């Protein structure tokens, strides 16, 4: 290639470190951020379907095979969600992905009473959920960024992330799914969800 279009300084620095000529790099910005910020202008009075009427809300999305195809880890994640809701007198808002839904059925696992599944959400409804969330739990690449864009900190239920700048900012933290297999895994995830994260500027 003769030209490289990047979303920000991190990607630009990586290309330079790999030996690409700086003259061919254009830092164009993040289209995902542009769209999320445009949506944010409409969200203060918009609430997605079945949004809880009171108390803090944990917004959750889980779909990666490494997590949701594992019955023990998925069940532990659900227990952690319920424990967080009990601890904070809140609700978990969990639009369940079709893969996750199929696994819940196959495993014979039900959603805890503290969890609301509103069904599939469109883009603006999902952004509204992130905007009004107290905290976010996700294994998604996109949602972890959108949560930050909409003003919510998040725990990323993965052992790695594409968006290392969010970790550097303190906007999100990683929590490896394998930790859920330990006897203290549920308690550790609840603690992570309850911990402080850096708010956006």
Short mmCIF file of N, CA, C and O in Angstrom, two decimals, residues 45-138:
data_model
loop_
_atom_site.label_atom_id
_atom_site.label_comp_id
_atom_site.label_asym_id
_atom_site.label_seq_id
_atom_site.Cartn_x
_atom_site.Cartn_y
_atom_site.Cartn_z
N UNK A 45 -33.47 12.05 26.37
CA UNK A 45 -34.87 11.76 26.65
C UNK A 45 -35.37 10.50 25.95
O UNK A 45 -36.57 10.25 25.87
N UNK A 46 -34.43 9.72 25.43
CA UNK A 46 -34.81 8.48 24.74
C UNK A 46 -34.42 7.29 25.61
O UNK A 46 -33.26 7.20 26.06
N UNK A 47 -35.35 6.39 25.84
CA UNK A 47 -35.07 5.18 26.58
C UNK A 47 -35.46 3.99 25.72
O UNK A 47 -36.49 4.00 25.06
N UNK A 48 -34.63 2.95 25.73
CA UNK A 48 -34.94 1.78 24.90
C UNK A 48 -36.10 0.98 25.48
O UNK A 48 -36.52 1.20 26.62
N UNK A 49 -36.63 0.02 24.72
CA UNK A 49 -37.77 -0.78 25.19
C UNK A 49 -37.47 -1.49 26.51
O UNK A 49 -36.35 -1.97 26.72
N UNK A 50 -38.47 -1.55 27.40
CA UNK A 50 -38.39 -2.28 28.67
C UNK A 50 -37.29 -1.75 29.58
O UNK A 50 -36.78 -2.48 30.43
N UNK A 51 -36.94 -0.47 29.43
CA UNK A 51 -35.90 0.11 30.29
C UNK A 51 -36.43 0.21 31.72
O UNK A 51 -37.56 0.65 31.94
N UNK A 52 -35.65 -0.20 32.72
CA UNK A 52 -36.11 -0.15 34.11
C UNK A 52 -36.49 1.27 34.54
O UNK A 52 -35.83 2.24 34.16
N UNK A 53 -37.52 1.37 35.35
CA UNK A 53 -38.03 2.69 35.74
C UNK A 53 -37.26 3.31 36.91
O UNK A 53 -37.38 4.50 37.16
N UNK A 54 -36.47 2.49 37.63
CA UNK A 54 -35.72 3.04 38.75
C UNK A 54 -34.49 2.20 39.03
O UNK A 54 -34.39 1.05 38.60
N UNK A 55 -33.57 2.81 39.78
CA UNK A 55 -32.36 2.11 40.18
C UNK A 55 -31.29 2.10 39.11
O UNK A 55 -31.57 2.35 37.93
N UNK A 56 -30.04 1.81 39.49
CA UNK A 56 -28.95 1.73 38.51
C UNK A 56 -29.13 0.54 37.57
O UNK A 56 -29.76 -0.46 37.95
N UNK A 57 -28.59 0.67 36.38
CA UNK A 57 -28.75 -0.38 35.37
C UNK A 57 -27.38 -0.81 34.85
O UNK A 57 -26.56 0.03 34.46
N UNK A 58 -27.16 -2.11 34.85
CA UNK A 58 -26.00 -2.70 34.21
C UNK A 58 -26.43 -3.17 32.83
O UNK A 58 -27.31 -4.04 32.71
N UNK A 59 -25.85 -2.59 31.78
CA UNK A 59 -26.14 -3.03 30.41
C UNK A 59 -25.12 -4.09 30.03
O UNK A 59 -23.92 -3.92 30.23
N UNK A 60 -25.61 -5.20 29.49
CA UNK A 60 -24.75 -6.33 29.20
C UNK A 60 -24.96 -6.85 27.79
O UNK A 60 -26.10 -6.92 27.31
N UNK A 61 -23.87 -7.19 27.11
CA UNK A 61 -23.94 -7.93 25.85
C UNK A 61 -22.86 -9.02 25.88
O UNK A 61 -21.72 -8.74 26.18
N UNK A 62 -23.26 -10.24 25.60
CA UNK A 62 -22.33 -11.38 25.58
C UNK A 62 -22.65 -12.25 24.37
O UNK A 62 -23.80 -12.65 24.20
N UNK A 63 -21.64 -12.54 23.55
CA UNK A 63 -21.91 -13.37 22.38
C UNK A 63 -20.72 -14.19 21.90
O UNK A 63 -20.89 -15.07 21.06
N UNK A 64 -19.52 -13.94 22.39
CA UNK A 64 -18.34 -14.62 21.84
C UNK A 64 -18.34 -16.10 22.22
O UNK A 64 -18.57 -16.46 23.37
N UNK A 65 -18.02 -16.97 21.24
CA UNK A 65 -18.04 -18.41 21.50
C UNK A 65 -17.19 -18.83 22.70
O UNK A 65 -17.59 -19.71 23.46
N UNK A 66 -16.01 -18.20 22.86
CA UNK A 66 -15.13 -18.57 23.96
C UNK A 66 -15.76 -18.37 25.32
O UNK A 66 -15.32 -18.97 26.31
N UNK A 67 -16.79 -17.54 25.40
CA UNK A 67 -17.49 -17.30 26.65
C UNK A 67 -18.83 -18.04 26.68
O UNK A 67 -19.08 -18.86 27.56
N UNK A 68 -19.69 -17.76 25.71
CA UNK A 68 -21.07 -18.24 25.81
C UNK A 68 -21.25 -19.70 25.40
O UNK A 68 -22.30 -20.28 25.68
N UNK A 69 -20.26 -20.30 24.74
CA UNK A 69 -20.35 -21.72 24.43
C UNK A 69 -19.91 -22.58 25.61
O UNK A 69 -20.00 -23.82 25.54
N UNK A 70 -19.41 -21.95 26.65
CA UNK A 70 -18.94 -22.65 27.84
C UNK A 70 -20.00 -22.52 28.94
O UNK A 70 -20.22 -21.42 29.46
N UNK A 71 -20.66 -23.59 29.28
CA UNK A 71 -21.78 -23.53 30.22
C UNK A 71 -21.37 -22.98 31.57
O UNK A 71 -22.07 -22.16 32.16
N UNK A 72 -20.22 -23.40 32.07
CA UNK A 72 -19.77 -22.96 33.39
C UNK A 72 -19.52 -21.46 33.42
O UNK A 72 -19.95 -20.76 34.35
N UNK A 73 -18.85 -20.96 32.39
CA UNK A 73 -18.54 -19.53 32.35
C UNK A 73 -19.79 -18.69 32.15
O UNK A 73 -19.96 -17.65 32.79
N UNK A 74 -20.67 -19.13 31.27
CA UNK A 74 -21.90 -18.37 31.02
C UNK A 74 -22.77 -18.33 32.27
O UNK A 74 -23.29 -17.28 32.64
N UNK A 75 -22.91 -19.46 32.94
CA UNK A 75 -23.72 -19.50 34.16
C UNK A 75 -23.12 -18.61 35.24
O UNK A 75 -23.84 -17.91 35.97
N UNK A 76 -21.78 -18.61 35.35
CA UNK A 76 -21.12 -17.76 36.34
C UNK A 76 -21.32 -16.29 36.02
O UNK A 76 -21.52 -15.46 36.93
N UNK A 77 -21.27 -15.93 34.74
CA UNK A 77 -21.50 -14.54 34.34
C UNK A 77 -22.91 -14.11 34.74
O UNK A 77 -23.11 -12.99 35.24
N UNK A 78 -23.89 -14.98 34.55
CA UNK A 78 -25.26 -14.66 34.94
C UNK A 78 -25.39 -14.49 36.46
O UNK A 78 -26.09 -13.60 36.94
N UNK A 79 -24.69 -15.34 37.21
CA UNK A 79 -24.73 -15.21 38.67
C UNK A 79 -24.11 -13.89 39.11
O UNK A 79 -24.60 -13.23 40.04
N UNK A 80 -23.05 -13.48 38.43
CA UNK A 80 -22.41 -12.21 38.75
C UNK A 80 -23.33 -11.04 38.44
O UNK A 80 -23.41 -10.07 39.22
N UNK A 81 -24.05 -11.11 37.32
CA UNK A 81 -25.00 -10.06 36.99
C UNK A 81 -26.06 -9.93 38.08
O UNK A 81 -26.38 -8.82 38.53
N UNK A 82 -26.61 -11.07 38.50
CA UNK A 82 -27.65 -11.06 39.52
C UNK A 82 -27.11 -10.52 40.84
O UNK A 82 -27.78 -9.74 41.53
N UNK A 83 -25.89 -10.91 41.18
CA UNK A 83 -25.29 -10.44 42.43
C UNK A 83 -25.04 -8.93 42.39
O UNK A 83 -25.25 -8.23 43.39
N UNK A 84 -24.61 -8.43 41.22
CA UNK A 84 -24.42 -6.98 41.08
C UNK A 84 -25.75 -6.27 41.29
O UNK A 84 -25.82 -5.26 41.99
N UNK A 85 -26.80 -6.78 40.66
CA UNK A 85 -28.13 -6.15 40.78
C UNK A 85 -28.59 -6.15 42.23
O UNK A 85 -29.13 -5.14 42.72
N UNK A 86 -28.39 -7.24 42.93
CA UNK A 86 -28.79 -7.31 44.34
C UNK A 86 -27.99 -6.32 45.18
O UNK A 86 -28.54 -5.62 46.04
N UNK A 87 -26.68 -6.27 44.93
CA UNK A 87 -25.80 -5.40 45.70
C UNK A 87 -26.13 -3.93 45.52
O UNK A 87 -26.04 -3.13 46.45
N UNK A 88 -26.54 -3.57 44.31
CA UNK A 88 -26.78 -2.16 43.98
C UNK A 88 -28.27 -1.80 43.90
O UNK A 88 -28.60 -0.68 43.53
N UNK A 89 -29.13 -2.78 44.22
CA UNK A 89 -30.58 -2.58 44.10
C UNK A 89 -30.93 -2.06 42.71
O UNK A 89 -31.66 -1.09 42.54
N UNK A 90 -30.36 -2.73 41.73
CA UNK A 90 -30.55 -2.31 40.34
C UNK A 90 -31.05 -3.45 39.46
O UNK A 90 -31.56 -4.47 39.95
N UNK A 91 -30.89 -3.25 38.17
CA UNK A 91 -31.38 -4.20 37.16
C UNK A 91 -30.30 -4.41 36.11
O UNK A 91 -29.51 -3.51 35.83
N UNK A 92 -30.27 -5.60 35.55
CA UNK A 92 -29.39 -5.90 34.43
C UNK A 92 -30.22 -5.86 33.15
O UNK A 92 -31.26 -6.53 33.06
N UNK A 93 -29.78 -5.07 32.19
CA UNK A 93 -30.47 -4.93 30.90
C UNK A 93 -29.62 -5.68 29.88
O UNK A 93 -28.51 -5.28 29.55
N UNK A 94 -30.13 -6.82 29.39
CA UNK A 94 -29.33 -7.78 28.64
C UNK A 94 -30.06 -8.20 27.36
O UNK A 94 -30.78 -9.19 27.35
N UNK A 95 -29.89 -7.44 26.26
CA UNK A 95 -30.43 -7.91 24.98
C UNK A 95 -29.65 -9.16 24.54
O UNK A 95 -28.50 -9.06 24.14
N UNK A 96 -30.28 -10.29 24.65
CA UNK A 96 -29.57 -11.56 24.49
C UNK A 96 -29.35 -11.88 23.01
O UNK A 96 -30.29 -11.93 22.22
N UNK A 97 -28.09 -12.11 22.66
CA UNK A 97 -27.70 -12.46 21.30
C UNK A 97 -28.27 -13.84 20.93
O UNK A 97 -28.38 -14.71 21.79
N UNK A 98 -28.64 -14.06 19.65
CA UNK A 98 -29.20 -15.37 19.27
C UNK A 98 -28.31 -16.56 19.63
O UNK A 98 -28.81 -17.61 20.05
N UNK A 99 -27.00 -16.41 19.49
CA UNK A 99 -26.09 -17.50 19.87
C UNK A 99 -26.19 -17.80 21.36
O UNK A 99 -26.26 -18.94 21.79
N UNK A 100 -26.21 -16.72 22.15
CA UNK A 100 -26.30 -16.87 23.60
C UNK A 100 -27.66 -17.47 23.98
O UNK A 100 -27.74 -18.34 24.85
N UNK A 101 -28.71 -17.00 23.32
CA UNK A 101 -30.06 -17.52 23.58
C UNK A 101 -30.12 -19.02 23.31
O UNK A 101 -30.68 -19.80 24.11
N UNK A 102 -29.54 -19.45 22.21
CA UNK A 102 -29.53 -20.87 21.86
C UNK A 102 -28.77 -21.68 22.89
O UNK A 102 -29.18 -22.79 23.27
N UNK A 103 -27.65 -21.14 23.38
CA UNK A 103 -26.87 -21.86 24.38
C UNK A 103 -27.60 -21.93 25.72
O UNK A 103 -27.56 -22.96 26.40
N UNK A 104 -28.26 -20.84 26.12
CA UNK A 104 -29.03 -20.87 27.36
C UNK A 104 -30.07 -21.98 27.30
O UNK A 104 -30.27 -22.73 28.28
N UNK A 105 -30.73 -22.10 26.16
CA UNK A 105 -31.75 -23.14 26.00
C UNK A 105 -31.11 -24.53 26.04
O UNK A 105 -31.60 -25.43 26.72
N UNK A 106 -30.00 -24.68 25.32
CA UNK A 106 -29.33 -25.99 25.28
C UNK A 106 -28.80 -26.40 26.64
O UNK A 106 -28.82 -27.58 27.00
N UNK A 107 -28.31 -25.42 27.41
CA UNK A 107 -27.76 -25.71 28.74
C UNK A 107 -28.85 -25.83 29.81
O UNK A 107 -28.56 -26.22 30.94
N UNK A 108 -30.08 -25.45 29.47
CA UNK A 108 -31.15 -25.45 30.46
C UNK A 108 -30.96 -24.38 31.52
O UNK A 108 -31.33 -24.57 32.69
N UNK A 109 -30.39 -23.25 31.11
CA UNK A 109 -30.10 -22.15 32.04
C UNK A 109 -31.08 -21.01 31.79
O UNK A 109 -31.29 -20.61 30.64
N UNK A 110 -31.69 -20.50 32.84
CA UNK A 110 -32.64 -19.39 32.73
C UNK A 110 -31.98 -18.09 33.17
O UNK A 110 -31.06 -18.09 33.99
N UNK A 111 -32.49 -16.99 32.64
CA UNK A 111 -32.01 -15.69 33.09
C UNK A 111 -32.49 -15.44 34.52
O UNK A 111 -33.64 -15.76 34.85
N UNK A 112 -31.64 -14.88 35.36
CA UNK A 112 -32.07 -14.54 36.73
C UNK A 112 -33.20 -13.51 36.71
O UNK A 112 -33.38 -12.77 35.72
N UNK A 113 -33.95 -13.45 37.78
CA UNK A 113 -35.07 -12.51 37.87
C UNK A 113 -34.63 -11.05 37.75
O UNK A 113 -35.41 -10.19 37.36
N UNK A 114 -33.39 -10.77 38.10
CA UNK A 114 -32.88 -9.39 38.08
C UNK A 114 -32.51 -8.94 36.66
O UNK A 114 -32.08 -7.80 36.46
N UNK A 115 -32.64 -9.82 35.68
CA UNK A 115 -32.20 -9.56 34.32
C UNK A 115 -33.39 -9.35 33.40
O UNK A 115 -34.32 -10.15 33.38
N UNK A 116 -33.35 -8.26 32.63
CA UNK A 116 -34.38 -7.95 31.63
C UNK A 116 -33.79 -8.17 30.24
O UNK A 116 -32.72 -7.61 29.92
N UNK A 117 -34.46 -8.98 29.43
CA UNK A 117 -34.08 -9.15 28.03
C UNK A 117 -35.11 -8.43 27.17
O UNK A 117 -36.23 -8.91 27.02
N UNK A 118 -34.74 -7.26 26.58
CA UNK A 118 -35.71 -6.51 25.79
C UNK A 118 -35.87 -7.03 24.37
O UNK A 118 -36.68 -6.52 23.60
N UNK A 119 -35.09 -8.06 24.00
CA UNK A 119 -35.09 -8.51 22.61
C UNK A 119 -34.10 -7.69 21.79
O UNK A 119 -33.40 -6.82 22.31
N UNK A 120 -34.01 -7.96 20.50
CA UNK A 120 -33.05 -7.25 19.65
C UNK A 120 -33.28 -5.74 19.66
O UNK A 120 -34.43 -5.28 19.67
N UNK A 121 -32.19 -4.98 19.66
CA UNK A 121 -32.27 -3.52 19.68
C UNK A 121 -31.67 -2.94 18.41
O UNK A 121 -30.66 -3.43 17.91
N UNK A 122 -32.28 -1.86 17.91
CA UNK A 122 -31.68 -1.10 16.82
C UNK A 122 -30.55 -0.24 17.34
O UNK A 122 -30.31 -0.15 18.56
N UNK A 123 -29.84 0.41 16.43
CA UNK A 123 -28.66 1.18 16.81
C UNK A 123 -28.98 2.26 17.84
O UNK A 123 -28.30 2.36 18.88
N UNK A 124 -29.99 3.08 17.59
CA UNK A 124 -30.27 4.19 18.50
C UNK A 124 -30.73 3.70 19.87
O UNK A 124 -30.37 4.28 20.90
N UNK A 125 -31.50 2.62 19.91
CA UNK A 125 -31.92 2.08 21.20
C UNK A 125 -30.72 1.54 21.97
O UNK A 125 -30.64 1.70 23.20
N UNK A 126 -29.79 0.91 21.28
CA UNK A 126 -28.59 0.41 21.96
C UNK A 126 -27.75 1.57 22.49
O UNK A 126 -27.23 1.52 23.61
N UNK A 127 -27.63 2.62 21.68
CA UNK A 127 -26.88 3.79 22.15
C UNK A 127 -27.56 4.43 23.34
O UNK A 127 -26.90 4.89 24.29
N UNK A 128 -28.89 4.45 23.34
CA UNK A 128 -29.63 5.01 24.47
C UNK A 128 -29.38 4.19 25.73
O UNK A 128 -29.21 4.73 26.83
N UNK A 129 -29.35 2.86 25.59
CA UNK A 129 -29.07 2.00 26.73
C UNK A 129 -27.68 2.30 27.30
O UNK A 129 -27.51 2.42 28.52
N UNK A 130 -26.69 2.44 26.44
CA UNK A 130 -25.34 2.75 26.89
C UNK A 130 -25.27 4.14 27.52
O UNK A 130 -24.56 4.35 28.52
N UNK A 131 -26.00 5.08 26.97
CA UNK A 131 -26.02 6.45 27.48
C UNK A 131 -26.57 6.51 28.91
O UNK A 131 -26.06 7.22 29.77
N UNK A 132 -27.61 5.72 29.17
CA UNK A 132 -28.26 5.76 30.49
C UNK A 132 -27.71 4.72 31.46
O UNK A 132 -28.11 4.70 32.63
N UNK A 133 -26.79 3.89 31.01
CA UNK A 133 -26.26 2.81 31.85
C UNK A 133 -25.43 3.34 33.01
O UNK A 133 -24.72 4.35 32.89
N UNK A 134 -25.49 2.63 34.11
CA UNK A 134 -24.61 2.90 35.24
C UNK A 134 -23.24 2.26 34.98
O UNK A 134 -22.20 2.83 35.32
N UNK A 135 -23.26 1.09 34.39
CA UNK A 135 -22.05 0.34 34.07
C UNK A 135 -22.37 -0.60 32.93
O UNK A 135 -23.52 -0.96 32.70
N UNK A 136 -21.33 -1.03 32.20
CA UNK A 136 -21.51 -1.91 31.04
C UNK A 136 -20.62 -3.14 31.22
O UNK A 136 -19.46 -3.03 31.64
N UNK A 137 -21.18 -4.31 30.89
CA UNK A 137 -20.43 -5.57 30.85
C UNK A 137 -20.58 -6.12 29.45
O UNK A 137 -21.70 -6.35 28.98
N UNK A 138 -19.46 -6.36 28.76
CA UNK A 138 -19.56 -6.79 27.37
C UNK A 138 -18.34 -7.61 26.96
O UNK A 138 -17.27 -7.50 27.56
#
